[in-house]
PDB file of C-alpha atoms in Angstrom:
ATOM      1  CA  UNK A 239     -90.013 122.314 216.676  1.00 83.00           C
ATOM      2  CA  UNK A 240     -93.029 121.817 218.894  1.00 86.00           C
ATOM      3  CA  UNK A 241     -94.379 124.484 221.211  1.00 90.00           C
ATOM      4  CA  UNK A 242     -97.570 125.879 222.697  1.00 94.00           C
ATOM      5  CA  UNK A 243     -98.319 129.521 223.269  1.00 94.00           C
ATOM      6  CA  UNK A 244    -101.090 130.252 225.667  1.00 93.00           C
ATOM      7  CA  UNK A 245    -102.904 133.405 226.649  1.00 85.00           C
ATOM      8  CA  UNK A 246    -101.339 134.913 229.728  1.00 84.00           C
ATOM      9  CA  UNK A 247    -103.378 135.375 232.831  1.00 84.00           C
ATOM     10  CA  UNK A 248    -104.615 135.828 235.313  1.00 94.00           C
ATOM     11  CA  UNK A 249    -108.139 136.131 234.021  1.00 96.00           C
ATOM     12  CA  UNK A 250    -110.963 137.328 236.270  1.00 97.00           C
ATOM     13  CA  UNK A 251    -114.569 137.021 235.161  1.00 97.00           C
ATOM     14  CA  UNK A 252    -117.948 137.455 236.702  1.00 97.00           C
ATOM     15  CA  UNK A 253    -120.199 134.444 236.973  1.00 97.00           C
ATOM     16  CA  UNK A 254    -122.102 133.706 233.758  1.00 97.00           C
ATOM     17  CA  UNK A 255    -119.596 135.618 231.624  1.00 97.00           C
ATOM     18  CA  UNK A 256    -118.219 134.205 228.383  1.00 97.00           C
ATOM     19  CA  UNK A 257    -114.753 132.705 228.538  1.00 97.00           C
ATOM     20  CA  UNK A 258    -112.096 132.444 225.868  1.00 97.00           C
ATOM     21  CA  UNK A 259    -108.550 131.315 226.540  1.00 97.00           C
ATOM     22  CA  UNK A 260    -106.401 131.481 223.446  1.00 97.00           C
ATOM     23  CA  UNK A 261    -103.961 128.759 222.523  1.00 97.00           C
ATOM     24  CA  UNK A 262    -101.819 128.478 219.429  1.00 97.00           C
ATOM     25  CA  UNK A 263     -99.274 125.841 218.612  1.00 96.00           C
ATOM     26  CA  UNK A 264     -96.305 125.001 216.462  1.00 94.00           C
ATOM     27  CA  UNK A 265     -95.792 121.403 215.519  1.00 90.00           C
ATOM     28  CA  UNK A 266     -94.435 119.143 212.876  1.00 81.00           C
ATOM     29  CA  UNK A 267     -97.138 117.012 211.367  1.00 80.00           C
ATOM     30  CA  UNK A 268    -100.543 116.697 212.935  1.00 84.00           C
ATOM     31  CA  UNK A 269    -100.467 116.615 216.707  1.00 92.00           C
ATOM     32  CA  UNK A 270    -103.196 115.782 219.168  1.00 92.00           C
ATOM     33  CA  UNK A 271    -104.332 118.776 221.181  1.00 95.00           C
ATOM     34  CA  UNK A 272    -105.510 118.908 224.779  1.00 95.00           C
ATOM     35  CA  UNK A 273    -106.817 121.165 227.467  1.00 96.00           C
ATOM     36  CA  UNK A 274    -106.007 120.231 231.040  1.00 94.00           C
ATOM     37  CA  UNK A 275    -107.406 121.882 234.148  1.00 94.00           C
ATOM     38  CA  UNK A 276    -105.789 122.075 237.554  1.00 89.00           C
ATOM     39  CA  UNK A 277    -108.044 122.878 240.489  1.00 89.00           C
ATOM     40  CA  UNK A 278    -106.424 124.214 243.652  1.00 83.00           C
ATOM     41  CA  UNK A 279    -104.436 121.517 245.435  1.00 75.00           C
ATOM     42  CA  UNK A 280    -105.134 118.880 242.799  1.00 78.00           C
ATOM     43  CA  UNK A 281    -103.355 117.332 239.831  1.00 78.00           C
ATOM     44  CA  UNK A 282    -103.959 118.137 236.210  1.00 85.00           C
ATOM     45  CA  UNK A 283    -107.146 116.670 234.816  1.00 88.00           C
ATOM     46  CA  UNK A 284    -107.926 116.176 231.189  1.00 90.00           C
ATOM     47  CA  UNK A 285    -110.706 118.574 230.246  1.00 95.00           C
ATOM     48  CA  UNK A 286    -111.026 117.836 226.533  1.00 96.00           C
ATOM     49  CA  UNK A 287    -109.036 116.812 223.527  1.00 94.00           C
ATOM     50  CA  UNK A 288    -109.038 116.720 219.740  1.00 96.00           C
ATOM     51  CA  UNK A 289    -106.965 114.447 217.596  1.00 92.00           C
ATOM     52  CA  UNK A 290    -107.429 115.808 214.073  1.00 91.00           C
ATOM     53  CA  UNK A 291    -108.246 118.976 212.201  1.00 93.00           C
ATOM     54  CA  UNK A 292    -111.773 120.366 212.631  1.00 95.00           C
ATOM     55  CA  UNK A 293    -112.458 118.068 215.589  1.00 95.00           C
ATOM     56  CA  UNK A 294    -114.282 119.751 218.443  1.00 97.00           C
ATOM     57  CA  UNK A 295    -113.550 118.594 221.953  1.00 97.00           C
ATOM     58  CA  UNK A 296    -116.154 119.331 224.589  1.00 97.00           C
ATOM     59  CA  UNK A 297    -116.721 118.626 228.259  1.00 96.00           C
ATOM     60  CA  UNK A 298    -118.515 120.313 231.162  1.00 95.00           C
ATOM     61  CA  UNK A 299    -119.692 123.141 228.908  1.00 97.00           C
ATOM     62  CA  UNK A 300    -116.177 123.837 227.624  1.00 98.00           C
ATOM     63  CA  UNK A 301    -115.367 123.549 223.939  1.00 98.00           C
ATOM     64  CA  UNK A 302    -112.293 123.833 221.734  1.00 98.00           C
ATOM     65  CA  UNK A 303    -111.967 123.309 217.988  1.00 98.00           C
ATOM     66  CA  UNK A 304    -108.781 122.060 216.330  1.00 97.00           C
ATOM     67  CA  UNK A 305    -108.048 124.721 213.680  1.00 96.00           C
ATOM     68  CA  UNK A 306    -105.248 123.589 211.438  1.00 93.00           C
ATOM     69  CA  UNK A 307    -105.348 126.675 209.248  1.00 94.00           C
ATOM     70  CA  UNK A 308    -104.725 128.988 212.206  1.00 95.00           C
ATOM     71  CA  UNK A 309    -102.857 126.398 214.327  1.00 95.00           C
ATOM     72  CA  UNK A 310    -105.142 127.198 217.210  1.00 97.00           C
ATOM     73  CA  UNK A 311    -107.154 125.376 219.870  1.00 98.00           C
ATOM     74  CA  UNK A 312    -108.921 128.115 221.805  1.00 98.00           C
ATOM     75  CA  UNK A 313    -110.919 127.152 224.872  1.00 98.00           C
ATOM     76  CA  UNK A 314    -114.420 128.594 225.241  1.00 98.00           C
ATOM     77  CA  UNK A 315    -117.319 128.416 227.634  1.00 98.00           C
ATOM     78  CA  UNK A 316    -120.531 130.322 227.273  1.00 97.00           C
ATOM     79  CA  UNK A 317    -121.292 130.877 230.952  1.00 96.00           C
ATOM     80  CA  UNK A 318    -118.637 130.335 233.601  1.00 97.00           C
ATOM     81  CA  UNK A 319    -119.311 129.381 237.187  1.00 97.00           C
ATOM     82  CA  UNK A 320    -117.368 129.995 240.373  1.00 96.00           C
ATOM     83  CA  UNK A 321    -116.443 126.319 240.377  1.00 96.00           C
ATOM     84  CA  UNK A 322    -114.558 126.828 237.092  1.00 97.00           C
ATOM     85  CA  UNK A 323    -111.871 128.794 238.918  1.00 96.00           C
ATOM     86  CA  UNK A 324    -108.670 126.897 238.165  1.00 95.00           C
ATOM     87  CA  UNK A 325    -105.529 126.944 236.040  1.00 93.00           C
ATOM     88  CA  UNK A 326    -105.996 125.817 232.437  1.00 96.00           C
ATOM     89  CA  UNK A 327    -103.189 124.305 230.379  1.00 95.00           C
ATOM     90  CA  UNK A 328    -103.144 123.852 226.645  1.00 96.00           C
ATOM     91  CA  UNK A 329    -100.964 120.990 225.442  1.00 94.00           C
ATOM     92  CA  UNK A 330    -100.021 119.080 222.335  1.00 92.00           C
ATOM     93  CA  UNK A 331     -98.669 115.628 221.736  1.00 90.00           C
ATOM     94  CA  UNK A 332     -96.921 115.265 218.383  1.00 86.00           C
ATOM     95  CA  UNK A 333     -97.746 112.337 216.213  1.00 77.00           C
ATOM     96  CA  UNK A 334     -95.370 109.430 216.495  1.00 68.00           C
ATOM     97  CA  UNK A 335     -93.153 110.844 219.200  1.00 61.00           C
ATOM     98  CA  UNK A 336     -94.493 108.612 221.913  1.00 63.00           C
ATOM     99  CA  UNK A 337     -94.187 110.269 225.226  1.00 65.00           C
ATOM    100  CA  UNK A 338     -93.583 113.935 224.938  1.00 77.00           C
ATOM    101  CA  UNK A 339     -96.307 116.411 225.787  1.00 86.00           C
ATOM    102  CA  UNK A 340     -95.677 120.098 225.201  1.00 89.00           C
ATOM    103  CA  UNK A 341     -97.560 122.386 227.554  1.00 91.00           C
ATOM    104  CA  UNK A 342     -98.389 126.043 227.587  1.00 92.00           C
ATOM    105  CA  UNK A 343     -97.584 128.054 230.682  1.00 90.00           C
ATOM    106  CA  UNK A 344    -101.115 127.849 232.024  1.00 92.00           C
ATOM    107  CA  UNK A 345    -103.817 130.480 232.445  1.00 95.00           C
ATOM    108  CA  UNK A 346    -105.267 131.147 235.855  1.00 94.00           C
ATOM    109  CA  UNK A 347    -109.009 131.818 235.853  1.00 96.00           C
ATOM    110  CA  UNK A 348    -110.915 133.272 238.777  1.00 97.00           C
ATOM    111  CA  UNK A 349    -114.684 133.532 238.570  1.00 97.00           C
ATOM    112  CA  UNK A 350    -116.320 135.882 241.038  1.00 97.00           C
ATOM    113  CA  UNK A 351    -119.971 135.661 242.100  1.00 95.00           C
TER     114      UNK A 351
ATOM    115  CA  UNK B  66    -109.294 106.302 234.741  1.00 80.00           C
ATOM    116  CA  UNK B  67    -106.316 106.295 237.078  1.00 87.00           C
ATOM    117  CA  UNK B  68    -105.956 107.903 240.464  1.00 90.00           C
ATOM    118  CA  UNK B  69    -102.441 108.997 241.350  1.00 93.00           C
ATOM    119  CA  UNK B  70    -101.082 109.880 244.745  1.00 94.00           C
ATOM    120  CA  UNK B  71     -97.734 111.464 245.491  1.00 95.00           C
ATOM    121  CA  UNK B  72     -95.686 111.721 248.650  1.00 97.00           C
ATOM    122  CA  UNK B  73     -94.696 114.099 250.015  1.00 97.00           C
ATOM    123  CA  UNK B  74     -97.101 116.775 248.846  1.00 94.00           C
ATOM    124  CA  UNK B  75     -94.537 119.433 249.696  1.00 95.00           C
ATOM    125  CA  UNK B  76     -91.163 119.764 251.350  1.00 97.00           C
ATOM    126  CA  UNK B  77     -88.552 122.320 252.190  1.00 97.00           C
ATOM    127  CA  UNK B  78     -85.019 121.018 251.854  1.00 97.00           C
ATOM    128  CA  UNK B  79     -81.526 122.313 252.359  1.00 97.00           C
ATOM    129  CA  UNK B  80     -79.048 122.779 249.563  1.00 97.00           C
ATOM    130  CA  UNK B  81     -76.914 119.709 248.941  1.00 97.00           C
ATOM    131  CA  UNK B  82     -79.427 117.171 250.261  1.00 97.00           C
ATOM    132  CA  UNK B  83     -81.588 114.744 248.289  1.00 98.00           C
ATOM    133  CA  UNK B  84     -85.323 114.101 248.287  1.00 98.00           C
ATOM    134  CA  UNK B  85     -87.180 111.047 247.021  1.00 98.00           C
ATOM    135  CA  UNK B  86     -90.707 111.524 245.752  1.00 98.00           C
ATOM    136  CA  UNK B  87     -93.074 108.576 245.553  1.00 98.00           C
ATOM    137  CA  UNK B  88     -95.823 108.030 243.019  1.00 97.00           C
ATOM    138  CA  UNK B  89     -98.530 105.401 243.496  1.00 97.00           C
ATOM    139  CA  UNK B  90    -101.255 104.589 240.982  1.00 96.00           C
ATOM    140  CA  UNK B  91    -104.438 102.733 241.829  1.00 95.00           C
ATOM    141  CA  UNK B  92    -104.216 100.487 238.777  1.00 92.00           C
ATOM    142  CA  UNK B  93    -101.600  98.991 236.537  1.00 90.00           C
ATOM    143  CA  UNK B  94    -100.600 101.408 233.810  1.00 89.00           C
ATOM    144  CA  UNK B  95     -98.620 101.114 230.654  1.00 83.00           C
ATOM    145  CA  UNK B  96     -96.334 104.068 231.142  1.00 89.00           C
ATOM    146  CA  UNK B  97     -95.236 106.378 233.944  1.00 94.00           C
ATOM    147  CA  UNK B  98     -93.550 109.748 233.591  1.00 95.00           C
ATOM    148  CA  UNK B  99     -92.050 112.491 235.694  1.00 96.00           C
ATOM    149  CA  UNK B 100     -92.563 116.160 234.900  1.00 95.00           C
ATOM    150  CA  UNK B 101     -91.250 119.354 236.395  1.00 95.00           C
ATOM    151  CA  UNK B 102     -93.124 122.639 236.609  1.00 89.00           C
ATOM    152  CA  UNK B 103     -90.836 125.517 237.466  1.00 87.00           C
ATOM    153  CA  UNK B 104     -92.338 128.724 238.817  1.00 81.00           C
ATOM    154  CA  UNK B 105     -94.168 130.600 236.075  1.00 75.00           C
ATOM    155  CA  UNK B 106     -93.279 128.046 233.432  1.00 79.00           C
ATOM    156  CA  UNK B 107     -94.936 125.180 231.678  1.00 82.00           C
ATOM    157  CA  UNK B 108     -94.512 121.502 232.469  1.00 88.00           C
ATOM    158  CA  UNK B 109     -91.352 119.844 231.200  1.00 91.00           C
ATOM    159  CA  UNK B 110     -90.902 116.124 230.819  1.00 91.00           C
ATOM    160  CA  UNK B 111     -87.966 114.847 232.849  1.00 95.00           C
ATOM    161  CA  UNK B 112     -88.058 111.152 231.986  1.00 94.00           C
ATOM    162  CA  UNK B 113     -90.100 108.082 231.261  1.00 93.00           C
ATOM    163  CA  UNK B 114     -89.952 105.547 234.074  1.00 93.00           C
ATOM    164  CA  UNK B 115     -89.467 102.067 232.634  1.00 87.00           C
ATOM    165  CA  UNK B 116     -90.357  99.012 234.636  1.00 87.00           C
ATOM    166  CA  UNK B 117     -87.359  96.850 235.339  1.00 83.00           C
ATOM    167  CA  UNK B 118     -84.880  98.964 233.395  1.00 85.00           C
ATOM    168  CA  UNK B 119     -83.259 102.351 233.414  1.00 89.00           C
ATOM    169  CA  UNK B 120     -85.449 105.380 232.850  1.00 92.00           C
ATOM    170  CA  UNK B 121     -85.385 107.230 229.559  1.00 92.00           C
ATOM    171  CA  UNK B 122     -84.301 110.833 230.137  1.00 95.00           C
ATOM    172  CA  UNK B 123     -85.150 113.876 228.055  1.00 91.00           C
ATOM    173  CA  UNK B 124     -82.539 116.300 226.875  1.00 90.00           C
ATOM    174  CA  UNK B 125     -81.160 118.318 229.763  1.00 93.00           C
ATOM    175  CA  UNK B 126     -81.892 115.721 232.444  1.00 96.00           C
ATOM    176  CA  UNK B 127     -79.464 113.071 233.651  1.00 95.00           C
ATOM    177  CA  UNK B 128     -79.693 109.985 235.826  1.00 96.00           C
ATOM    178  CA  UNK B 129     -77.136 111.166 238.355  1.00 97.00           C
ATOM    179  CA  UNK B 130     -79.270 114.186 239.162  1.00 97.00           C
ATOM    180  CA  UNK B 131     -82.711 112.571 238.875  1.00 97.00           C
ATOM    181  CA  UNK B 132     -82.471 108.843 239.536  1.00 97.00           C
ATOM    182  CA  UNK B 133     -85.763 107.100 238.930  1.00 97.00           C
ATOM    183  CA  UNK B 134     -87.031 103.694 239.927  1.00 95.00           C
ATOM    184  CA  UNK B 135     -90.059 101.749 238.764  1.00 95.00           C
ATOM    185  CA  UNK B 136     -90.173  98.354 240.472  1.00 93.00           C
ATOM    186  CA  UNK B 137     -93.687  97.473 239.283  1.00 92.00           C
ATOM    187  CA  UNK B 138     -96.605  98.688 237.170  1.00 92.00           C
ATOM    188  CA  UNK B 139     -98.136 100.909 239.859  1.00 95.00           C
ATOM    189  CA  UNK B 140     -95.228 102.581 241.629  1.00 96.00           C
ATOM    190  CA  UNK B 141     -92.306 104.857 240.826  1.00 96.00           C
ATOM    191  CA  UNK B 142     -89.907 107.134 242.634  1.00 97.00           C
ATOM    192  CA  UNK B 143     -88.001 110.203 241.556  1.00 98.00           C
ATOM    193  CA  UNK B 144     -85.016 111.413 243.529  1.00 98.00           C
ATOM    194  CA  UNK B 145     -83.768 114.962 243.241  1.00 98.00           C
ATOM    195  CA  UNK B 146     -80.109 114.722 244.183  1.00 98.00           C
ATOM    196  CA  UNK B 147     -77.665 117.261 245.539  1.00 97.00           C
ATOM    197  CA  UNK B 148     -80.339 119.940 245.449  1.00 97.00           C
ATOM    198  CA  UNK B 149     -79.824 123.590 244.740  1.00 96.00           C
ATOM    199  CA  UNK B 150     -82.343 126.466 244.834  1.00 95.00           C
ATOM    200  CA  UNK B 151     -82.776 126.070 241.056  1.00 94.00           C
ATOM    201  CA  UNK B 152     -84.426 122.711 241.732  1.00 96.00           C
ATOM    202  CA  UNK B 153     -87.321 124.437 243.498  1.00 96.00           C
ATOM    203  CA  UNK B 154     -90.290 123.307 241.447  1.00 95.00           C
ATOM    204  CA  UNK B 155     -93.419 121.241 241.430  1.00 93.00           C
ATOM    205  CA  UNK B 156     -92.679 117.664 240.415  1.00 96.00           C
ATOM    206  CA  UNK B 157     -95.545 115.729 238.881  1.00 95.00           C
ATOM    207  CA  UNK B 158     -96.012 112.064 238.247  1.00 95.00           C
ATOM    208  CA  UNK B 159     -98.025 111.180 235.165  1.00 94.00           C
ATOM    209  CA  UNK B 160     -99.313 107.920 233.774  1.00 93.00           C
ATOM    210  CA  UNK B 161    -100.699 106.678 230.495  1.00 89.00           C
ATOM    211  CA  UNK B 162    -103.268 103.919 230.431  1.00 86.00           C
ATOM    212  CA  UNK B 163    -103.852 101.202 227.870  1.00 83.00           C
ATOM    213  CA  UNK B 164    -106.459 103.513 226.335  1.00 80.00           C
ATOM    214  CA  UNK B 165    -103.759 106.135 225.759  1.00 78.00           C
ATOM    215  CA  UNK B 166    -105.312 108.451 228.323  1.00 81.00           C
ATOM    216  CA  UNK B 167    -102.874 110.543 230.313  1.00 85.00           C
ATOM    217  CA  UNK B 168    -103.368 111.421 233.979  1.00 88.00           C
ATOM    218  CA  UNK B 169    -101.363 113.577 236.345  1.00 90.00           C
ATOM    219  CA  UNK B 170    -100.758 113.392 240.050  1.00 91.00           C
ATOM    220  CA  UNK B 171    -101.308 116.307 242.448  1.00 89.00           C
ATOM    221  CA  UNK B 172     -97.634 117.189 242.408  1.00 92.00           C
ATOM    222  CA  UNK B 173     -94.908 117.618 245.005  1.00 95.00           C
ATOM    223  CA  UNK B 174     -93.981 121.196 245.735  1.00 94.00           C
ATOM    224  CA  UNK B 175     -90.273 121.360 246.518  1.00 96.00           C
ATOM    225  CA  UNK B 176     -88.508 124.389 247.943  1.00 96.00           C
ATOM    226  CA  UNK B 177     -84.734 124.334 248.288  1.00 97.00           C
ATOM    227  CA  UNK B 178     -83.126 126.810 250.645  1.00 96.00           C
TER     228      UNK B 178
END
């Protein structure tokens, strides 16, 4: 089946620290992979995505590489800011299944000055 | 992009009552969906809202409990019927554009007492 396992939080970092949020997946075929971010009081926003193996998605200083061999899509940022405090969701959309997204449970990140 | 608004943003309801949640998009979209996010869990797809026809429900969700309407390309409603405390969740509207980009609304936080 399809599933996403995401690093449990909450995560607390100091400003300018390095961030890694682990995400691994199980899927049939070759899914598309996503990271969504949810800021307090707002809806989920697409942060980045990758649609095939070895693709690297990047946005706002965040990066994630689609690793087929390890079935992973870890989110990284070299230097976090207070404004990055949010909940981060890893998700996959299987190929040819149309509508279904599979989400991880979310990782809450708090960045302190 | 697509901007999604939901009403109400939150509500506290009594057991046995029903609540209708509205979702409005600022542009015509190909597809609209309803998700549920139970406390401490990941998002789960409830159904795909189809314009002019019955919604397509995922396994574990039925029309009698979660009737859905979609009268046009920018609006949908989800009703949570005969509520019980187990229905306490965040309900999110989501849309997919012609460019296959997926957006999520801010969610409706429902508490059933």
